[in-house]
Coordinates of C-alpha atoms in Angstrom, one line a residue:
G24 CA 18.1 26.1 12.9
E25 CA 21.2 24.7 14.5
E26 CA 19.3 22.0 16.5
Y27 CA 18.2 18.7 14.9
M28 CA 14.6 17.8 15.2
F29 CA 13.0 14.6 14.0
R30 CA 9.9 16.5 13.1
F31 CA 11.6 18.4 10.3
N32 CA 13.8 15.7 8.9
E33 CA 12.8 15.8 5.2
N34 CA 14.7 12.7 4.4
F35 CA 12.8 10.3 6.7
P36 CA 10.4 8.9 4.0
A37 CA 13.4 8.2 1.7
F38 CA 15.3 6.6 4.6
L39 CA 12.4 4.2 5.1
L40 CA 12.5 3.1 1.5
M41 CA 16.3 2.8 1.5
S42 CA 16.0 0.7 4.6
I43 CA 13.8 -1.8 2.7
I44 CA 16.2 -1.8 -0.3
V45 CA 19.1 -2.5 2.1
A46 CA 17.1 -5.4 3.7
L47 CA 16.4 -6.8 0.2
F48 CA 20.0 -6.4 -0.8
M49 CA 21.4 -8.0 2.3
G50 CA 19.0 -11.0 1.9
L51 CA 19.9 -11.5 -1.7
T52 CA 23.7 -11.2 -1.3
V53 CA 24.0 -13.6 1.7
S54 CA 22.0 -16.3 -0.1
A55 CA 23.2 -15.8 -3.7
E56 CA 26.0 -18.4 -3.6
E57 CA 24.6 -20.8 -1.0
I58 CA 23.4 -23.6 -3.4
I59 CA 26.0 -22.9 -6.1
R60 CA 28.8 -23.4 -3.6
D61 CA 27.3 -26.8 -2.6
R62 CA 26.6 -28.0 -6.1
K63 CA 29.4 -30.6 -6.2
I64 CA 28.5 -31.9 -2.7
L65 CA 24.8 -32.1 -3.7
R66 CA 25.7 -34.2 -6.8
R67 CA 27.8 -36.6 -4.7
E68 CA 25.2 -37.0 -2.0
S69 CA 22.3 -37.3 -4.4
F70 CA 23.0 -41.1 -4.6
L71 CA 22.4 -41.4 -0.8
N72 CA 18.8 -40.0 -1.2
L73 CA 19.2 -37.4 1.5
S74 CA 16.3 -35.2 2.3
W75 CA 16.2 -32.1 0.0
N76 CA 13.8 -30.4 2.4
S77 CA 16.2 -30.9 5.3
Y78 CA 19.0 -29.3 3.3
L79 CA 16.9 -26.3 2.4
M80 CA 15.6 -25.9 5.9
S81 CA 19.1 -25.8 7.3
K82 CA 20.0 -23.1 4.8
V83 CA 16.8 -21.1 5.5
T84 CA 17.3 -21.3 9.3
I85 CA 20.9 -20.0 9.1
L86 CA 19.9 -17.2 6.7
F87 CA 16.9 -16.1 8.8
V88 CA 19.0 -15.9 12.0
L89 CA 21.6 -13.9 10.0
S90 CA 18.8 -11.6 8.7
A91 CA 17.5 -11.1 12.2
I92 CA 20.9 -9.9 13.4
Q93 CA 21.7 -7.8 10.4
T94 CA 18.3 -6.0 10.4
F95 CA 18.3 -5.4 14.1
T96 CA 21.7 -3.9 14.0
F97 CA 20.7 -1.6 11.2
V98 CA 17.4 -0.5 12.9
F99 CA 19.2 0.1 16.2
I100 CA 21.8 2.3 14.7
G101 CA 19.2 4.1 12.5
I102 CA 17.0 4.9 15.6
L103 CA 20.0 6.2 17.5
I104 CA 21.2 8.5 14.7
L105 CA 17.7 9.8 13.5
E106 CA 16.2 9.9 17.0
I107 CA 13.2 7.8 16.0
E108 CA 10.9 6.8 18.8
W109 CA 12.2 3.6 20.6
A110 CA 8.7 2.2 20.7
M111 CA 9.0 1.8 16.9
L112 CA 12.1 -0.4 17.2
L113 CA 10.3 -3.8 17.1
P114 CA 7.8 -2.9 14.4
F115 CA 10.5 -1.3 12.3
W116 CA 12.8 -4.4 12.8
F117 CA 10.0 -6.9 12.1
V118 CA 9.2 -5.3 8.7
L119 CA 12.9 -5.3 7.6
F120 CA 13.4 -8.8 9.0
T121 CA 10.4 -10.1 7.0
T122 CA 11.6 -8.3 3.9
S123 CA 15.1 -9.8 4.3
C124 CA 13.7 -13.3 4.8
F125 CA 11.8 -12.9 1.6
A126 CA 15.0 -11.8 -0.2
S127 CA 16.9 -14.7 1.2
V128 CA 14.5 -17.3 -0.1
L129 CA 14.4 -15.4 -3.5
G130 CA 18.2 -15.5 -3.5
L131 CA 18.2 -19.3 -2.9
N132 CA 15.9 -19.7 -5.9
I133 CA 18.3 -17.8 -8.1
S134 CA 21.3 -19.8 -6.6
S135 CA 19.5 -23.0 -7.4
A136 CA 18.6 -21.9 -11.0
F137 CA 22.0 -20.7 -12.2
N138 CA 25.4 -22.4 -12.3
S139 CA 27.5 -19.3 -12.2
A140 CA 28.0 -16.9 -9.3
V141 CA 28.7 -14.1 -11.7
T142 CA 25.3 -14.6 -13.3
V143 CA 23.6 -14.5 -9.9
Y144 CA 25.3 -11.2 -8.9
V145 CA 24.3 -9.7 -12.2
M146 CA 20.7 -10.6 -11.5
I147 CA 20.6 -8.9 -8.1
P148 CA 20.4 -5.3 -9.5
L149 CA 17.8 -6.4 -12.0
L150 CA 15.7 -7.7 -9.2
L151 CA 16.1 -4.6 -7.0
I152 CA 15.3 -1.9 -9.7
P153 CA 11.6 -2.9 -10.0
Q154 CA 11.3 -3.1 -6.3
M155 CA 12.5 0.5 -6.0
I156 CA 10.4 1.8 -8.9
L157 CA 7.1 0.2 -7.7
S158 CA 7.6 0.8 -4.0
G159 CA 5.2 3.7 -4.1
L160 CA 7.5 6.5 -3.1
L161 CA 9.4 7.3 -6.4
F162 CA 6.3 7.3 -8.6
S163 CA 2.7 7.8 -7.7
F164 CA 0.6 4.8 -8.7
D165 CA -2.2 7.0 -10.0
K166 CA 0.3 8.6 -12.5
L167 CA 1.3 5.3 -14.0
N168 CA 0.1 4.3 -17.5
S169 CA -3.6 3.3 -17.4
V170 CA -2.7 -0.1 -18.9
I171 CA -1.1 -1.2 -15.6
S172 CA -2.7 1.3 -13.1
T173 CA -6.2 1.5 -11.5
K174 CA -7.5 4.7 -10.0
G175 CA -8.1 4.5 -6.3
K176 CA -6.3 1.2 -5.9
V177 CA -2.7 -0.1 -6.0
P178 CA -1.9 -1.7 -9.4
I179 CA -1.7 -5.5 -9.5
L180 CA 1.9 -5.2 -10.8
A181 CA 3.0 -3.3 -7.7
D182 CA 1.3 -5.9 -5.5
M183 CA 3.8 -8.4 -6.8
M184 CA 6.7 -6.3 -5.2
A185 CA 7.6 -7.0 -1.6
S186 CA 8.9 -3.4 -1.3
R187 CA 5.5 -2.0 -1.9
W188 CA 4.0 -4.0 1.0
A189 CA 6.9 -3.4 3.3
Y190 CA 7.1 0.4 2.6
E191 CA 3.3 0.9 3.2
A192 CA 3.5 -1.1 6.4
L193 CA 6.4 0.9 7.7
V194 CA 5.0 4.3 6.7
V195 CA 1.4 3.7 8.0
D196 CA 2.6 2.3 11.3
Q197 CA 5.1 5.1 11.8
F198 CA 2.4 7.7 11.2
V199 CA -0.6 6.2 13.0
N200 CA 1.2 4.7 16.1
N201 CA 3.8 7.3 17.0
K202 CA 3.4 8.7 20.5
Y203 CA 2.0 12.0 19.3
E204 CA -0.4 11.0 16.6
K205 CA -1.8 8.0 18.4
S206 CA -3.8 10.2 20.8
F207 CA -5.3 12.3 18.0
Y208 CA -5.6 9.9 15.0
T209 CA -9.3 9.1 15.5
Y210 CA -10.1 12.8 15.8
E211 CA -8.2 13.7 12.7
K212 CA -9.8 10.8 10.8
I213 CA -13.3 12.0 11.5
E214 CA -12.3 15.6 10.9
S215 CA -10.7 14.7 7.5
Q216 CA -13.8 12.8 6.3
A217 CA -16.2 15.5 7.5
D218 CA -14.2 18.2 5.7
F219 CA -14.0 16.1 2.5
H220 CA -17.8 15.6 2.4
A221 CA -18.6 19.2 3.3
S222 CA -16.0 20.9 1.1
F223 CA -15.5 18.7 -2.0
L224 CA -17.9 15.8 -2.4
V225 CA -21.1 17.9 -2.0
N226 CA -19.8 20.4 -4.6
E227 CA -19.2 17.6 -7.1
L228 CA -22.6 16.1 -6.5
D229 CA -24.3 19.5 -6.9
K230 CA -22.5 20.0 -10.2
K231 CA -23.7 16.7 -11.5
R232 CA -27.3 17.5 -10.2
K233 CA -27.3 20.7 -12.2
Y234 CA -25.9 19.0 -15.3
I235 CA -28.6 16.3 -15.2
L236 CA -31.3 18.9 -14.8
D237 CA -30.1 20.9 -17.8
N238 CA -29.5 17.9 -20.1
K239 CA -32.0 15.2 -19.2
D240 CA -34.1 16.1 -22.2
N241 CA -31.2 16.2 -24.6
K242 CA -31.6 13.7 -27.4
S243 CA -27.9 13.1 -27.9
D244 CA -26.9 9.5 -27.0
S245 CA -23.5 10.6 -25.6
V246 CA -25.2 13.3 -23.4
Q247 CA -27.7 10.7 -22.2
Q248 CA -24.9 8.3 -21.2
I249 CA -23.3 11.1 -19.2
V250 CA -26.6 11.9 -17.5
K251 CA -27.2 8.2 -16.6
K252 CA -23.7 7.9 -15.3
D253 CA -24.0 11.1 -13.2
I254 CA -27.4 9.9 -11.7
N255 CA -25.8 6.6 -10.7
I256 CA -22.8 8.4 -9.1
I257 CA -25.1 10.6 -7.1
Q258 CA -27.2 7.7 -5.8
Q259 CA -24.1 5.6 -5.0
S260 CA -22.3 8.4 -3.2
I261 CA -25.4 9.2 -1.0
Q262 CA -25.9 5.4 -0.3
N263 CA -22.3 5.1 0.9
S264 CA -22.6 8.2 3.1
F265 CA -23.6 8.2 6.7
F266 CA -26.1 11.1 6.2
K267 CA -29.2 10.1 4.3
K268 CA -31.9 12.0 6.2
G269 CA -34.7 13.1 3.8
L270 CA -33.9 10.6 1.0
E271 CA -34.4 7.3 2.8
Q272 CA -37.4 6.3 0.6
E273 CA -35.9 7.4 -2.7
L274 CA -32.7 5.4 -2.1
N275 CA -34.6 2.1 -2.1
G276 CA -35.1 1.9 -5.8
E277 CA -32.9 2.6 -8.8
W278 CA -32.8 6.2 -10.0
T279 CA -33.6 6.8 -13.7
V280 CA -33.7 9.9 -15.9
Q281 CA -37.6 9.9 -15.7
K282 CA -37.3 10.1 -11.9
F283 CA -35.3 13.4 -12.2
T284 CA -38.3 15.7 -12.3
P285 CA -37.9 19.4 -11.3
A286 CA -39.6 18.5 -7.9
F287 CA -37.1 15.7 -7.3
A288 CA -34.2 18.0 -8.3
T289 CA -35.4 20.6 -5.8
K290 CA -35.7 18.0 -3.1
L291 CA -32.2 16.8 -3.9
D292 CA -30.9 20.4 -3.8
E293 CA -32.4 20.8 -0.3
F294 CA -30.9 17.4 0.8
L295 CA -27.4 18.5 -0.4
G296 CA -27.7 21.7 1.6
A297 CA -28.6 19.7 4.7
Y298 CA -25.8 17.2 3.8
R299 CA -23.2 20.0 3.8
K300 CA -24.5 21.5 7.1
F301 CA -24.4 18.1 8.8
Y302 CA -20.8 17.5 7.9
Q303 CA -19.8 21.1 8.7
D304 CA -21.3 20.7 12.1
A305 CA -19.5 17.3 12.5
Y306 CA -16.2 18.9 11.6
N307 CA -16.7 21.8 14.1
R308 CA -17.6 19.4 16.9
V309 CA -14.7 17.1 16.4
V310 CA -12.2 20.0 16.1
A311 CA -13.6 21.5 19.4
T312 CA -13.4 18.1 21.1
R313 CA -9.8 17.5 19.9
E314 CA -8.7 21.0 21.0
A315 CA -10.3 20.4 24.4
D316 CA -8.5 17.1 24.9
M317 CA -5.2 18.8 23.8
A318 CA -5.8 21.5 26.4
K319 CA -6.4 18.9 29.1
M320 CA -3.2 17.0 28.1
E321 CA -1.2 20.3 28.3
K322 CA -2.3 20.7 31.9
V323 CA -1.1 17.2 33.0
K324 CA 2.3 17.7 34.5
A325 CA 3.2 14.0 34.2
H326 CA 4.2 14.5 30.6
N327 CA 7.2 16.7 31.6
Y328 CA 7.0 18.4 28.2
S329 CA 4.4 20.2 26.1
L330 CA 2.5 18.7 23.2
N331 CA 4.6 20.8 20.8
E332 CA 7.7 19.1 22.2
L333 CA 6.0 15.7 21.9
K334 CA 5.3 16.5 18.2
N335 CA 8.9 17.6 17.6
R336 CA 10.2 14.3 19.0
Y337 CA 7.8 11.7 17.5
Y338 CA 6.0 13.3 14.5
N339 CA 7.6 13.8 11.1
E340 CA 6.1 16.5 8.8
S341 CA 7.4 15.0 5.6
L342 CA 5.9 11.6 6.4
A343 CA 2.6 13.3 7.3
D344 CA 2.6 15.2 3.9
L345 CA 3.3 11.9 2.1
V346 CA 0.4 9.9 3.7
K347 CA -2.0 12.9 3.4
N348 CA -1.0 13.4 -0.2
V349 CA -0.9 17.1 0.2
S350 CA 0.8 17.7 -3.1
E351 CA -2.2 16.3 -5.1
K352 CA -4.1 19.1 -6.9
E353 CA -7.2 17.1 -7.7
R354 CA -9.0 16.4 -4.4
I355 CA -11.5 14.2 -6.0
I356 CA -11.5 12.3 -9.4
E357 CA -14.0 10.4 -11.4
Y358 CA -13.0 7.0 -12.8
Q359 CA -15.3 4.4 -14.5
G360 CA -18.5 5.8 -13.0
K361 CA -17.1 6.3 -9.4
L362 CA -15.7 9.1 -7.4
Y363 CA -12.4 8.6 -5.6
Q364 CA -10.9 10.7 -2.8
Q365 CA -7.4 11.7 -3.6
I366 CA -6.4 13.5 -0.4
N367 CA -5.8 12.1 3.1
P368 CA -5.7 8.4 2.0
I369 CA -4.4 7.6 5.5
F370 CA -7.8 8.5 6.9
V371 CA -9.9 6.6 4.4
D372 CA -11.0 3.0 5.0
P373 CA -11.3 0.8 1.9
R374 CA -14.7 -0.4 0.6
P375 CA -14.2 -4.1 -0.5
S376 CA -16.5 -5.5 -3.0
G377 CA -16.4 -8.9 -1.3
R378 CA -14.8 -11.1 1.4
L379 CA -11.8 -11.8 -0.9
D380 CA -11.3 -8.3 -2.1
Y381 CA -8.0 -7.3 -0.5
R382 CA -7.2 -4.4 -2.8
A383 CA -7.2 -0.8 -1.5
H384 CA -5.6 2.6 -2.1
F385 CA -2.1 3.2 -1.1
F386 CA -1.5 4.1 2.6
A387 CA -4.9 2.8 3.6
P388 CA -5.0 2.4 7.4
Q389 CA -6.8 -1.0 7.2
K390 CA -7.2 -3.9 4.8
N391 CA -9.9 -6.4 4.2
F392 CA -9.0 -10.0 5.2
L393 CA -11.8 -12.5 4.6
G394 CA -14.5 -10.0 5.6
T395 CA -12.6 -8.6 8.6
M396 CA -10.7 -5.3 8.7
V397 CA -7.1 -5.7 10.0
S398 CA -4.4 -3.2 10.4
T399 CA -2.2 -2.5 7.3
F400 CA 0.9 -3.4 9.3
L401 CA -0.4 -6.9 10.1
F402 CA -1.9 -7.5 6.7
N403 CA 1.1 -6.4 4.7
N404 CA 3.5 -8.5 6.7
M405 CA 1.2 -11.5 6.2
V406 CA 1.4 -10.9 2.5
I407 CA 5.2 -10.8 2.5
W408 CA 5.4 -14.0 4.5
A409 CA 2.9 -15.6 2.1
M410 CA 5.2 -14.6 -0.8
T411 CA 8.1 -16.1 1.1
I412 CA 6.3 -19.4 1.6
L413 CA 5.4 -19.5 -2.1
L414 CA 9.1 -18.9 -3.0
Y415 CA 10.1 -21.8 -0.8
I416 CA 7.7 -24.1 -2.6
T417 CA 9.2 -22.9 -5.9
L418 CA 12.6 -23.6 -4.5
Y419 CA 11.6 -27.1 -3.2
F420 CA 10.3 -28.2 -6.5
E421 CA 13.1 -26.3 -8.4
W422 CA 10.6 -24.7 -10.8
L423 CA 12.8 -21.8 -11.7
R424 CA 15.8 -24.0 -12.5
K425 CA 13.5 -26.2 -14.7
L426 CA 12.1 -23.2 -16.4
I427 CA 15.6 -21.8 -17.2
S428 CA 16.8 -25.3 -18.3
S429 CA 13.9 -25.5 -20.8
F430 CA 15.1 -22.2 -22.4
E431 CA 18.7 -23.5 -22.6
W432 CA 17.6 -26.4 -24.7
M433 CA 15.7 -24.2 -27.2
P434 CA 18.8 -23.2 -29.3
L435 CA 19.9 -26.8 -29.6
K436 CA 16.4 -27.9 -30.7
L437 CA 16.2 -25.1 -33.3
N438 CA 19.6 -26.1 -34.7
L439 CA 18.6 -29.7 -34.9
S440 CA 15.4 -28.9 -36.6
G441 CA 17.3 -26.6 -39.0
M442 CA 19.7 -29.4 -39.9
N443 CA 16.9 -31.8 -40.5
F444 CA 15.3 -29.3 -42.8
L445 CA 18.5 -28.9 -44.8
K446 CA 19.0 -32.7 -45.1
K447 CA 15.5 -33.0 -46.6
K448 CA 16.3 -30.3 -49.1

């Protein structure tokens, strides 16, 4: 229609990514010539044994203050134009500020490593391109080549990009903590998981049950491998589920092909029927509770506007479609003997394999940090700051400059070795 509504702004997810790229670009450009410009002064003062760390800290402090001002101005104007919720100002600014600080220290590394400003400015686009490609918006991580991707988790290569952490932090925080969704997120999370178990997971498990029953006596080695794999998938899926009533004793030991007798298959069939009914009832209860709460909120006059108006002002449909992965045709996939949920990643908590296992699917609402679940917003910002500290250590010891210098000496070494070879001949 003629009236602008934040709810139907289709460009909002792209705006968040471009905001991160802008923060990276600003951080790189303001720091790109800082050390190159001072090269002569540094050589002259090197005889005085002045503190290299003090020099770097002075640069970092000025750049961080400049980044804070630049990103705050950018976010303030962006919120005014797009009519984003003002409560998102500080989280939005903090992510961009963190990203810009990372880029500033990265720019100082490049400035320290190269002698020409032209070379540095040529490097900036080369550094930004992978940040854009592996941010998570332009390409789905699950669709990347299997050599670099892992189903159900963000690839390690993408974890090396600050844009991936910043974009996920921004998107998850904007969806979960906006003024409308915040009241209903817990309801929608339970509703989503109950629907997934009752509509998709139970059907997949039943298919595998039937396949096992039909092929458990097959003598083919390949068929037997599939049977064993399917048995393991069924047992793991039920063990990871909340509902286990009727199979508590059977889940204690390891399931084998011999255990899959017709009687056991019948018992499993009855269990899956009860499993479906349990989650269907849970879904119906949470929907009824959510609708009752919405009705109560509608009656409260203090809001001064309806829930629909609240949704129009603070909820973005395109962002919701992105974090719910509504375009994914395969609701559930099998990979390396495990089943992975493809839809509604924003409502799925990761299952870490240990205290140090931080990896999770993209748009996970929480992350594992040393055995404790913390919000994605907090965890991702911590990761970017850790990357920034690592870059500062690299800058302090000038590892990048030393690495590039070693490559510069290679042609001379090759020429000398070639001349020695000719002399011998």
